[in-house]
Tab-separated table of C-alpha atoms and ligand atoms in Angstrom:
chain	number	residue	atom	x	y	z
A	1	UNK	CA	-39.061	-29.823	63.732
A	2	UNK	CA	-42.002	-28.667	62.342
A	3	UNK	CA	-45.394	-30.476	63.771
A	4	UNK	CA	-48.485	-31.495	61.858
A	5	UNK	CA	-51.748	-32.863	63.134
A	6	UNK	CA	-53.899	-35.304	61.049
A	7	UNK	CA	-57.108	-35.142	62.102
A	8	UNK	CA	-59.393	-38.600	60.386
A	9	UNK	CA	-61.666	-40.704	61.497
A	10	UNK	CA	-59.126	-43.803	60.035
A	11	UNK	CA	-56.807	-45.216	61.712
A	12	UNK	CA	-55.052	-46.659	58.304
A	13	UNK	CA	-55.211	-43.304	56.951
A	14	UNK	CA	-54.199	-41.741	59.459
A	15	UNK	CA	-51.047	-44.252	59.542
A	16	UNK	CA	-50.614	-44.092	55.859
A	17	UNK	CA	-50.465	-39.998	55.575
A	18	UNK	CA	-48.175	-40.078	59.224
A	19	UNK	CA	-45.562	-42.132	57.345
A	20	UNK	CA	-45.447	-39.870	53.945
A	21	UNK	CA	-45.608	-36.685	56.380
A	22	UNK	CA	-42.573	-38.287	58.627
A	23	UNK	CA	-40.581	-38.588	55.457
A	24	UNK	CA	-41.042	-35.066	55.008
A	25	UNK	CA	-39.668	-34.103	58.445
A	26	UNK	CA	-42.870	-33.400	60.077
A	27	UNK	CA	-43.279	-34.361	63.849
A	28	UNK	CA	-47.232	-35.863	63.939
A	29	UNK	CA	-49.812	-35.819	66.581
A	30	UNK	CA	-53.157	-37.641	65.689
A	31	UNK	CA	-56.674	-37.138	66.394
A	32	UNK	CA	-59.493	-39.122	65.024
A	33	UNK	CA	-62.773	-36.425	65.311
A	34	UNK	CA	-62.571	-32.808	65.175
A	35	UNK	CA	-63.300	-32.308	68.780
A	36	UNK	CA	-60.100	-33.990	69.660
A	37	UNK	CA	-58.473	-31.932	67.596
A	38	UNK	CA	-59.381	-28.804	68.662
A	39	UNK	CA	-58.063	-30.525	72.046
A	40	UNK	CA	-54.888	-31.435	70.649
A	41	UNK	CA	-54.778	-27.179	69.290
A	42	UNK	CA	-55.773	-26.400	72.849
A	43	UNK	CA	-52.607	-28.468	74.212
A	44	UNK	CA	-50.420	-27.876	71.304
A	45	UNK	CA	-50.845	-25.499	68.387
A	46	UNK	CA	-49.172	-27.619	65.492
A	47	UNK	CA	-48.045	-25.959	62.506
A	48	UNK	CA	-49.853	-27.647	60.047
A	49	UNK	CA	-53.194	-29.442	60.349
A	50	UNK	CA	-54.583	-32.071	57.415
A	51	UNK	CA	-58.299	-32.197	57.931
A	52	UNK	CA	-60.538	-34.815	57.079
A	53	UNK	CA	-64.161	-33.903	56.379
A	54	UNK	CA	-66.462	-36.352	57.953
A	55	UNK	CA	-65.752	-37.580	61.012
A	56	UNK	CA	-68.368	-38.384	63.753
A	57	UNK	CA	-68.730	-36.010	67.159
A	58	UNK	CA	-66.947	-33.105	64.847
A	59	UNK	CA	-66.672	-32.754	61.244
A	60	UNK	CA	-63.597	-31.062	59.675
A	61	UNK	CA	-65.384	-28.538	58.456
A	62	UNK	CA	-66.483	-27.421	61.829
A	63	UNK	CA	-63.167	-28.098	63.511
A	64	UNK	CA	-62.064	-25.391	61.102
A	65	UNK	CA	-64.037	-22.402	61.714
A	66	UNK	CA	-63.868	-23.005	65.596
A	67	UNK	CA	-60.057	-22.734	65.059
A	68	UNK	CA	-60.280	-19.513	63.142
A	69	UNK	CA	-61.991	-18.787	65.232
A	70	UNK	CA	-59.945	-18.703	68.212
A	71	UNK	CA	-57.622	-15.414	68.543
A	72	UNK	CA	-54.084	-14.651	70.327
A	73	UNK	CA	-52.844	-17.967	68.216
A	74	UNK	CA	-50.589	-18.712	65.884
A	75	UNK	CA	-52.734	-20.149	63.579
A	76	UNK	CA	-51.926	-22.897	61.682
A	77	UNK	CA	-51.726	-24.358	57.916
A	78	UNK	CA	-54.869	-26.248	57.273
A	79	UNK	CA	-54.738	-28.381	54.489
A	80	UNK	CA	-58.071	-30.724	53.728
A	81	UNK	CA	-57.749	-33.977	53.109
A	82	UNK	CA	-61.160	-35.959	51.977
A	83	UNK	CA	-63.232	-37.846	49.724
A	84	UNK	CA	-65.762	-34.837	49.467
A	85	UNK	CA	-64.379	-33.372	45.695
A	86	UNK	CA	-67.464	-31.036	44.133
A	87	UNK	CA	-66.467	-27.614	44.084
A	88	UNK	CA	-69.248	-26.752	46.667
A	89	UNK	CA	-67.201	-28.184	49.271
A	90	UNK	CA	-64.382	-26.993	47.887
A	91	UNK	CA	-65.726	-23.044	48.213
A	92	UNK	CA	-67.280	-23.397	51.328
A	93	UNK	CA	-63.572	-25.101	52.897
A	94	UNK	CA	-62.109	-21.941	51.332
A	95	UNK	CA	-64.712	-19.380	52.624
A	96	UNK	CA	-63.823	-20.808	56.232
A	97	UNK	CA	-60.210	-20.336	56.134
A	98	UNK	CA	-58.663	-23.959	54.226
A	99	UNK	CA	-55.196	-22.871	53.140
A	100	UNK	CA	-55.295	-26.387	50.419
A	101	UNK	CA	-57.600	-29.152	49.286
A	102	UNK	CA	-56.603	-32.735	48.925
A	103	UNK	CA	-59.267	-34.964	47.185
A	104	UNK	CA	-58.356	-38.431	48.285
A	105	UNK	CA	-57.435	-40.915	46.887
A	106	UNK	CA	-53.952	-39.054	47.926
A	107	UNK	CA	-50.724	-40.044	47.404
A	108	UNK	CA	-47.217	-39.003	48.845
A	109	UNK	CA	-46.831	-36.926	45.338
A	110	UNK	CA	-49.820	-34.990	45.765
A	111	UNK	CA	-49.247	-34.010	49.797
A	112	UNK	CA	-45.890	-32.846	48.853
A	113	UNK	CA	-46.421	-30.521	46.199
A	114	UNK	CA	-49.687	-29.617	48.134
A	115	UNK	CA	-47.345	-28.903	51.632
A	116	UNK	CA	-44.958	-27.038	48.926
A	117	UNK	CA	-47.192	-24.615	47.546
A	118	UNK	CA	-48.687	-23.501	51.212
A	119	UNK	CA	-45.019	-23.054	52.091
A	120	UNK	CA	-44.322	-25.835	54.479
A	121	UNK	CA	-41.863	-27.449	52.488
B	1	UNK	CA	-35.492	-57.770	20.514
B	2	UNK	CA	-32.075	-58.072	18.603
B	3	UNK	CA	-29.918	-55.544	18.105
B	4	UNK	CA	-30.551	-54.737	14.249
B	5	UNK	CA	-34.035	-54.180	15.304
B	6	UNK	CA	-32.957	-52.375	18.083
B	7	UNK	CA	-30.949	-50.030	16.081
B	8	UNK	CA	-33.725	-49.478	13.157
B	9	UNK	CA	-36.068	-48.329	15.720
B	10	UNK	CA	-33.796	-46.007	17.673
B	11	UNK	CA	-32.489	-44.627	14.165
B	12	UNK	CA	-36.127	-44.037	13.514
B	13	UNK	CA	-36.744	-42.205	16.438
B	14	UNK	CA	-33.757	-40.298	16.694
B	15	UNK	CA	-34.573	-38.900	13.144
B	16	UNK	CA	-38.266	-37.954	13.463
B	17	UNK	CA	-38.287	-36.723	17.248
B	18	UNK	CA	-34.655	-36.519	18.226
B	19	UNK	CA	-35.394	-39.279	20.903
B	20	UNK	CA	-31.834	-40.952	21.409
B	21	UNK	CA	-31.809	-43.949	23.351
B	22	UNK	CA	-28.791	-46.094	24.189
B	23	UNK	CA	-28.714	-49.841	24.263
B	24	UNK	CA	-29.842	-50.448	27.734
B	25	UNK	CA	-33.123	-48.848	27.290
B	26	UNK	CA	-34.246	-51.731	24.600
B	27	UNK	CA	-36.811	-52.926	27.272
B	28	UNK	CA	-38.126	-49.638	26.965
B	29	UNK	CA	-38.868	-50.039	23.066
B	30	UNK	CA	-40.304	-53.081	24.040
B	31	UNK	CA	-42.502	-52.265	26.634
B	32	UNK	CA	-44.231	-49.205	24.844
B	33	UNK	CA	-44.350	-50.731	21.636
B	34	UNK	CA	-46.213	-53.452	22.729
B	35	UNK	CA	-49.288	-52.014	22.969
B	36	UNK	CA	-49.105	-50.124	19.207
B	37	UNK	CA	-48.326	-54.002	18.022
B	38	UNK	CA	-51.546	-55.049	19.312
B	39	UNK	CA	-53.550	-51.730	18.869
B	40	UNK	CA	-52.532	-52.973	14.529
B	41	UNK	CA	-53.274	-56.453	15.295
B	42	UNK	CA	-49.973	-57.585	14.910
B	43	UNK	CA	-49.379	-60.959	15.982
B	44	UNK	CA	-46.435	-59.736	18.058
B	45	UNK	CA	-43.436	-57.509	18.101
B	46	UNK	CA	-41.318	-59.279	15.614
B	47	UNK	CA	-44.241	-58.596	13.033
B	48	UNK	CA	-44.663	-54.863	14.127
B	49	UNK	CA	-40.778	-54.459	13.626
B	50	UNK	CA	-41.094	-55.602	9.770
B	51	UNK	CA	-43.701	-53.180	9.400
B	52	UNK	CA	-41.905	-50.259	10.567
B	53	UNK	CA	-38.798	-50.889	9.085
B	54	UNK	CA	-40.876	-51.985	5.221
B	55	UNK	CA	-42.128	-48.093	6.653
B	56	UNK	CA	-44.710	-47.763	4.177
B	57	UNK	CA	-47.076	-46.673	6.513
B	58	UNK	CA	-46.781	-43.110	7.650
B	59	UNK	CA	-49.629	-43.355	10.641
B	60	UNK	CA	-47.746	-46.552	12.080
B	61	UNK	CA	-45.082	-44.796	12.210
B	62	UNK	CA	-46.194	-41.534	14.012
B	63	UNK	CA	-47.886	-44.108	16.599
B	64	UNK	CA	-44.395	-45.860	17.415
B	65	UNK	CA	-42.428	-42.334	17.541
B	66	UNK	CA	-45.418	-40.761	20.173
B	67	UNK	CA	-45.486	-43.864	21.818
B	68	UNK	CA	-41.767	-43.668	22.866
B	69	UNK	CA	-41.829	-39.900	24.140
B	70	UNK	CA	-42.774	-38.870	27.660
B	71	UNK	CA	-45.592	-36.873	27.918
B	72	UNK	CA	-45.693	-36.487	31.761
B	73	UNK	CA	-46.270	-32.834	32.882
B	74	UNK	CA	-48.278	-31.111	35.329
B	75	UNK	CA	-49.351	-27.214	36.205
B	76	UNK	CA	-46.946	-25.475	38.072
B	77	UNK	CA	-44.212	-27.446	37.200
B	78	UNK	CA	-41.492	-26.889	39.949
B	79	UNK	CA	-43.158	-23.745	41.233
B	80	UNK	CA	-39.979	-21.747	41.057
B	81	UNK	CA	-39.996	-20.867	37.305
B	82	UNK	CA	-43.506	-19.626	37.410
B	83	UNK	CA	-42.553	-17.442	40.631
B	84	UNK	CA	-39.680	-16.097	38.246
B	85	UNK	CA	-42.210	-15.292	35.410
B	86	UNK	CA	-44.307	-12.994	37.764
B	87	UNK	CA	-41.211	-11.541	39.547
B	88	UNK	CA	-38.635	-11.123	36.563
B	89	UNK	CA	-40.015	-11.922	33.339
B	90	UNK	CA	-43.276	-9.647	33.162
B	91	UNK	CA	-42.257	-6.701	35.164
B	92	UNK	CA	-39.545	-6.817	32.365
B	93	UNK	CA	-41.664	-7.472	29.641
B	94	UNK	CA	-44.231	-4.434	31.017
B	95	UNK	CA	-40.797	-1.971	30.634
B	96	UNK	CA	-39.485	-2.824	27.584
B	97	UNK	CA	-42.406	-3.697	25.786
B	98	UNK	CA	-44.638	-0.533	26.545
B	99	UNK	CA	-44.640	0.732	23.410
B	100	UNK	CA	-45.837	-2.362	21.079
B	101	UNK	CA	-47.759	-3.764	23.992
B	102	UNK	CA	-47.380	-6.938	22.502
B	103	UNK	CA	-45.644	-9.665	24.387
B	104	UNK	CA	-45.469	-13.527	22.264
B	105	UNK	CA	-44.818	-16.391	24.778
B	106	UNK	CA	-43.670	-20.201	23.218
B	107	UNK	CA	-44.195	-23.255	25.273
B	108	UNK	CA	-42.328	-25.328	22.784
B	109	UNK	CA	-42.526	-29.188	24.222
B	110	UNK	CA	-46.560	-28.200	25.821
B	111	UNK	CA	-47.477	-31.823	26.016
B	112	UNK	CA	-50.966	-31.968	27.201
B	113	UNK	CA	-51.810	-28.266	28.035
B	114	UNK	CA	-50.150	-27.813	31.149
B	115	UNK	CA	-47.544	-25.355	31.342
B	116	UNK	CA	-49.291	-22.768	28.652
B	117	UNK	CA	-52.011	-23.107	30.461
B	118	UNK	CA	-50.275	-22.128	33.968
B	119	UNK	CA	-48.834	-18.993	31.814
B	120	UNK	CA	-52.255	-18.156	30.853
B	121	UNK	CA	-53.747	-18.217	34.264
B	122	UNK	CA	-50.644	-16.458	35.453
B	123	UNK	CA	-51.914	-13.786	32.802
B	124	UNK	CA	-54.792	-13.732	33.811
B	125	UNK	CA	-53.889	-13.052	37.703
B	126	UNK	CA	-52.325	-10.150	36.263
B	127	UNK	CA	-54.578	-9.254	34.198
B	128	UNK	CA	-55.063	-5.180	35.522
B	129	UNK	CA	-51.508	-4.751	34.526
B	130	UNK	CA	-51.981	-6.085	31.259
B	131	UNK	CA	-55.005	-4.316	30.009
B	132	UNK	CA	-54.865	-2.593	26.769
B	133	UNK	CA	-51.994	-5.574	25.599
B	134	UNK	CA	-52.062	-8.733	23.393
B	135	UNK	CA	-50.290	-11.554	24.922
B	136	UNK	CA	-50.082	-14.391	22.811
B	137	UNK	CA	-48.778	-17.916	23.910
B	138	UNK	CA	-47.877	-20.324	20.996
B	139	UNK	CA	-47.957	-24.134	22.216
B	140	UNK	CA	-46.512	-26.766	20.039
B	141	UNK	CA	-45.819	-30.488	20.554
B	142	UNK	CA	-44.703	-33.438	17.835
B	143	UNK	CA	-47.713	-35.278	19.151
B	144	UNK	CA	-50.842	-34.168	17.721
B	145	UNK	CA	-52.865	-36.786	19.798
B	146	UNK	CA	-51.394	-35.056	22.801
B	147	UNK	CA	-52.538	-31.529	20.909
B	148	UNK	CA	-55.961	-32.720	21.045
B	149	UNK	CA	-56.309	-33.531	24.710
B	150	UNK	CA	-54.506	-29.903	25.347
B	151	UNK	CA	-57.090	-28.229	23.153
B	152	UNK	CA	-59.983	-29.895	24.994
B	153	UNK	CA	-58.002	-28.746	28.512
B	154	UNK	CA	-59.817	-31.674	29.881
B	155	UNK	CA	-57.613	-33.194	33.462
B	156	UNK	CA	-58.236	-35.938	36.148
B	157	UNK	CA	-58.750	-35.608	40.052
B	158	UNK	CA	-54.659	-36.241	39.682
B	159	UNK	CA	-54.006	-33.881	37.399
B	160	UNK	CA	-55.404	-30.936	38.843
B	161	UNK	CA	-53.776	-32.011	42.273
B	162	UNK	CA	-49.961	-32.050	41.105
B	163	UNK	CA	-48.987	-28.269	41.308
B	164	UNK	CA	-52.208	-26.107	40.843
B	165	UNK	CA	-53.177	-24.313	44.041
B	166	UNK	CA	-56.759	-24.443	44.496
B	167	UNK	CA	-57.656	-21.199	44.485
B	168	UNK	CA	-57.387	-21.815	40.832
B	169	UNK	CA	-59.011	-24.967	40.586
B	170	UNK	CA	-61.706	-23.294	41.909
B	171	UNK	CA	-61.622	-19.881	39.483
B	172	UNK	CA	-60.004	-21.450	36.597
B	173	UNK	CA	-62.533	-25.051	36.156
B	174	UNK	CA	-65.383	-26.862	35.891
B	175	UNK	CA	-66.031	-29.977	37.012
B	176	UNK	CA	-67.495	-32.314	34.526
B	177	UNK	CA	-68.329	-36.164	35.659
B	178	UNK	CA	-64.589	-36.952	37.581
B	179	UNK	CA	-63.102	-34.804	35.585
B	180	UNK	CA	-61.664	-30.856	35.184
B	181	UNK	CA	-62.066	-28.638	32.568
B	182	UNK	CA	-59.979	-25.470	32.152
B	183	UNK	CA	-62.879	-22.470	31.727
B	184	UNK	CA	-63.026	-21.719	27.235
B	185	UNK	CA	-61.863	-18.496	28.477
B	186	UNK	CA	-58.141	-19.591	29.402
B	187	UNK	CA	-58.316	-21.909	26.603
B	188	UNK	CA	-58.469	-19.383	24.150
B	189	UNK	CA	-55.506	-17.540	25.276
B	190	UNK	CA	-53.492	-20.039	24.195
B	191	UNK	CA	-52.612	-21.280	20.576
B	192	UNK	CA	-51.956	-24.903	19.917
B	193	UNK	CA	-50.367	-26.151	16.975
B	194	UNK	CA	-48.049	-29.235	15.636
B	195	UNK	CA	-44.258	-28.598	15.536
B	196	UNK	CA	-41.308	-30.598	15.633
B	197	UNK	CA	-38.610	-29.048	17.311
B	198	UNK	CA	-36.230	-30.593	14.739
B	199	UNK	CA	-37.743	-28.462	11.899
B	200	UNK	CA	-37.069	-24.793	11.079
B	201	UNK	CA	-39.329	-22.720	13.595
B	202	UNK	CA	-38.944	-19.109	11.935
B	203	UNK	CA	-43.015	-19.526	10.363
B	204	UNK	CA	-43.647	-19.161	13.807
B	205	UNK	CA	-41.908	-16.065	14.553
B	206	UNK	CA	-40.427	-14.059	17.026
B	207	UNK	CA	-40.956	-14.812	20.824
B	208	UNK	CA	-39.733	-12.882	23.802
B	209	UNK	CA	-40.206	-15.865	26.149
B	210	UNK	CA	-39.577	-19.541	25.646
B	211	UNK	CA	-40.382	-21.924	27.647
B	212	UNK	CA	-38.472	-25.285	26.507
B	213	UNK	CA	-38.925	-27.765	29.166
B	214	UNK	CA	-38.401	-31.598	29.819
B	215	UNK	CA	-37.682	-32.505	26.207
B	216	UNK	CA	-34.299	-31.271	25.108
B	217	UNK	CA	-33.479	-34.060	28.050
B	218	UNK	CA	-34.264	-36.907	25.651
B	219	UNK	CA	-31.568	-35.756	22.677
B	220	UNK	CA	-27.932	-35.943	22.545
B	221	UNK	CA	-25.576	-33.463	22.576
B	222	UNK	CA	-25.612	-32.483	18.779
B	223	UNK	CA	-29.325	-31.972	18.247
B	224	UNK	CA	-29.671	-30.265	21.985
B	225	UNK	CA	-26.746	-28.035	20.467
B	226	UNK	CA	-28.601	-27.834	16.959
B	227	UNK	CA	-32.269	-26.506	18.658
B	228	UNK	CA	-30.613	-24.667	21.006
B	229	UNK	CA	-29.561	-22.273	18.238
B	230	UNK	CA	-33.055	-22.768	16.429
B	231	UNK	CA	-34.694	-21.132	19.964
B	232	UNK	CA	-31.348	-18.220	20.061
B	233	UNK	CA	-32.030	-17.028	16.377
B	234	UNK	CA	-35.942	-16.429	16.942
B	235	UNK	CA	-35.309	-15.210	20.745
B	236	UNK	CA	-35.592	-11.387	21.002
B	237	UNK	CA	-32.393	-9.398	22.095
B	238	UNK	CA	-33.781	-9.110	25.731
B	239	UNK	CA	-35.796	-12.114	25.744
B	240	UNK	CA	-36.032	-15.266	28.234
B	241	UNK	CA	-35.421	-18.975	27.870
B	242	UNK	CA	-36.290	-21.337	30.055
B	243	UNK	CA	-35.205	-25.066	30.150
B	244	UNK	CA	-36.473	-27.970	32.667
B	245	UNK	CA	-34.876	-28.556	35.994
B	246	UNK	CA	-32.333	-30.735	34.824
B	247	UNK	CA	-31.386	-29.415	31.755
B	248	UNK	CA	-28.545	-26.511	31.053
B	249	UNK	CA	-26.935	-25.173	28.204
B	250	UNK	CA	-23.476	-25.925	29.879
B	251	UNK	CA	-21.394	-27.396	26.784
B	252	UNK	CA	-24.204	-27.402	24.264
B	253	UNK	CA	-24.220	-23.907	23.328
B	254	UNK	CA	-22.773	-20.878	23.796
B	255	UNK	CA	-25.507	-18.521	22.466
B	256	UNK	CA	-27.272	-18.476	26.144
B	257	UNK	CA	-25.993	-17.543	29.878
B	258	UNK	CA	-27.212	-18.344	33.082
B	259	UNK	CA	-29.643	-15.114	33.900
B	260	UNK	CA	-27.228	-13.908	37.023
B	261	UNK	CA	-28.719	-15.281	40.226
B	262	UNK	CA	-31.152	-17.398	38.782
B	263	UNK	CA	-31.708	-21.142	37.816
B	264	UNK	CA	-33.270	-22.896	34.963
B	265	UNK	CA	-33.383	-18.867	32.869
B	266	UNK	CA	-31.268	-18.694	30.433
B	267	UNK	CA	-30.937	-14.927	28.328
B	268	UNK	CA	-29.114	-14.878	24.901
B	269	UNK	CA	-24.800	-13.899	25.249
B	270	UNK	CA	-24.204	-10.386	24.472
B	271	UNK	CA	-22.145	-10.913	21.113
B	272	UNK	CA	-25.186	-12.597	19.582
B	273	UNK	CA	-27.553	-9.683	21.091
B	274	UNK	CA	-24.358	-7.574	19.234
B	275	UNK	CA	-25.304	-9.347	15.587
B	276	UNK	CA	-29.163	-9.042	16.267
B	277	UNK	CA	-29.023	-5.310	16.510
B	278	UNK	CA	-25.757	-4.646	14.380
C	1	LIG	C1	-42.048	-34.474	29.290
C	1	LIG	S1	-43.024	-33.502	28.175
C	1	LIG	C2	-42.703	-31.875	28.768
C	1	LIG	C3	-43.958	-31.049	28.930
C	1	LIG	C4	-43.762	-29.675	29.536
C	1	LIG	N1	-42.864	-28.851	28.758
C	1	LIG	C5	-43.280	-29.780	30.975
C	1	LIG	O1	-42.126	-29.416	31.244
C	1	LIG	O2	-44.031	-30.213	31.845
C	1	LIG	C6	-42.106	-33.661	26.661
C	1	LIG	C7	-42.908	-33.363	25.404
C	1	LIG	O3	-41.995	-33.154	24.334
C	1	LIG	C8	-42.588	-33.605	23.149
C	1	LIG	N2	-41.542	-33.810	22.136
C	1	LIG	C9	-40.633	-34.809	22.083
C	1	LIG	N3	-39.851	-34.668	21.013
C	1	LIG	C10	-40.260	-33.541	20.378
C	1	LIG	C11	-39.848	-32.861	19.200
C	1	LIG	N4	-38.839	-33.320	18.445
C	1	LIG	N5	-40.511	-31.744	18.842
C	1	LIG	C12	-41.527	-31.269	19.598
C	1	LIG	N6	-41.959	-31.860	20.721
C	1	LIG	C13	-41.337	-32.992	21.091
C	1	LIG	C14	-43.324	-34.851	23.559
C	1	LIG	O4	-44.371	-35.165	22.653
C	1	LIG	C15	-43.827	-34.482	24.955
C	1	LIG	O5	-45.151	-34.028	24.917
């Protein structure tokens, strides 16, 4: 089964993307900053991350270029997921190595064809 | 609704967009009519169903046919058929059309910009292999309100999300207020005029690729039969039609085959590529 991580700093969103993603067969692991989810890469590479932006002790954005960052891994789909939608946060999620770009509000619709086009689904 | 209203309005629709509609979809008729009734201050839908069937006004009834098609679409639409454009249909188009350098591409159902705008980015993309050639895409729709919001290639947070990877977001548009606007320089790669799919297409000419997606869904059998052959006769010999996901040509025409090994492409039959050249 393939794993995903969702990485927010809400516990309903976090339960409201875990249900769409568990209806698409995903296997999900939660962490609610992006220092515990670099811990949760650490334990457990998952094959997909979604990736809220702000989060206190360790935004998204920095989560992601410390991941890149790390070498000898099998480096996972990142897929952003946040309320942050001007094309300046956009770029710079692209420049560090965001494979897609939800602007929430999302909806089950939208993360599928999103998880689609990056090739999970 | 009763039934002779019922079948006025579905005769009226069947004749100016080819809409058919069977007797269990009345709540349908009544649910997007509504809103025309009150948009012409009719006191309900009783009244709005004497107007249209006195049908002395021609705008009233252009609002009830538009307001009974579907206009859903987004970029991208299932993927697969734009993967098949890149893979199959241009490398094709590159080989056999080296000499005019002219290719002519049809979205003939566009709705609101969508899929000829995909094609066009696609184009774009591929843009190094295309230099020196005139690509044209022709977009037509029945709706001419729809037209205008595909001319002005204006799309919601939503829009842009269902199907365009945002790598083109990001090359492709501008952000304007909550909204996305596909860059003047995709939107003038595409041509957008009113057709009816019922009506004789050859003004428009030739086309090497159709795309005819998500409408022929809404007919019945004898006018999907009767635009299938409209689309065969201005198809070129080697040329490429594609239909929506759940559409086929199975038992509505036999001018098309399944492209071998593909879905949803459909290439004209060889006796009718026989009579084109013959
Ligand atoms: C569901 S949309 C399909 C859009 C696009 N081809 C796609 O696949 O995403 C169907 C469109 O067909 C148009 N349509 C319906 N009847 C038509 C007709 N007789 N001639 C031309 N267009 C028609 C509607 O106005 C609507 O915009």
């Amino acid at each position: 089964m393939k794993t995903c991580l969702i990485v927010d700093d809400s516990k309903v969103v976090r339960m409201v993307a875990r249900k769409i993603l568990e209806g698409l067969n995903f296997e999900i692991d939660e962490a609610e900053d992006g220092q515990k989810a670099i811990d949760a890469c650490v334990r457990n590479m998952p094959r997909a991350v979604l990736l809220d932006w702000n989060m206190p002790v360790k935004s998204g954005i920095e989560f992601l270029r410390e991941l890149r960052a790390m070498a000898d891994v099998d480096q996972p789909v990142v897929v952003f997921c946040t309320t942050e939608n001007d094309m300046t946060h956009i770029q710079e999620a692209i420049d560090a190595g965001a494979d897609e770009y939800i602007m929430k509000p999302f909806d089950s619709e939208i993360i599928e064809s999103k998880f689609t086009q990056v090739g999970l689904l | 609704m009763n039934v002779t209203d019922f079948e006025m309005i579905a005769q009226l629709l069947k004749t100016r967009s080819g809409l058919a509609l069977s007797k269990d979809k009345a709540y349908l008729i009544e649910s997007r009519l509504n809103p025309v009734a009150r948009k012409w201050n009719f006191a309900g839908f009783d009244e709005l169903a004497q107007a249209i069937r006195a049908g002395k006004d021609e705008a009233l009834l252009v609002d009830v046919t538009e307001a009974m098609t579907t206009n859903e679409s987004f970029f991208f639409r299932d993927q697969k058929p734009f993967d098949q454009f890149n893979e199959l249909v241009l490398p094709h188009m590159l080989e056999h059309r080296a000499a005019k350098k002219t290719i002519r591409i049809w979205s003939a159902a566009c709705s609101s910009g969508q899929e000829p705008y995909t094609l066009a980015m696609l184009l774009k993309e591929n843009a190094s292999k295309l230099a020196g050639w005139k690509v044209e895409i022709v977009a037509t729709d029945l709706s001419q309100e729809i037209l205008d919001k595909a001319k002005e290639g204006l799309y919601s947070q939503f829009e842009v999300q269902r199907g365009l990877p945002i790598n083109l977001l990001v090359k492709y548009f501008k952000q304007t207020g909550d909204r996305w606007q596909i860059d003047a320089e995709i939107r003038k790669m595409v041509k957008f005029q009113q057709f009816n799919l019922l009506t004789n297409p050859s003004a428009l000419g030739r086309f090497d690729v159709v795309f005819c997606r998500n409408v022929l869904i809404y007919f019945d059998p004898p006018t999907k039969t009767e635009v299938l052959g409209k689309l065969a006769d201005l198809l070129a010999d080697d040329g490429f039609l594609y239909l929506g996901g759940a559409e086929t040509v199975l038992g509505m025409s036999d001018r098309f085959q399944l492209m071998p090994g593909q879905r949803g492409i459909y290439r004209l039959m060889s006796e009718d590529k026989a009579k084109a050249t013959g």
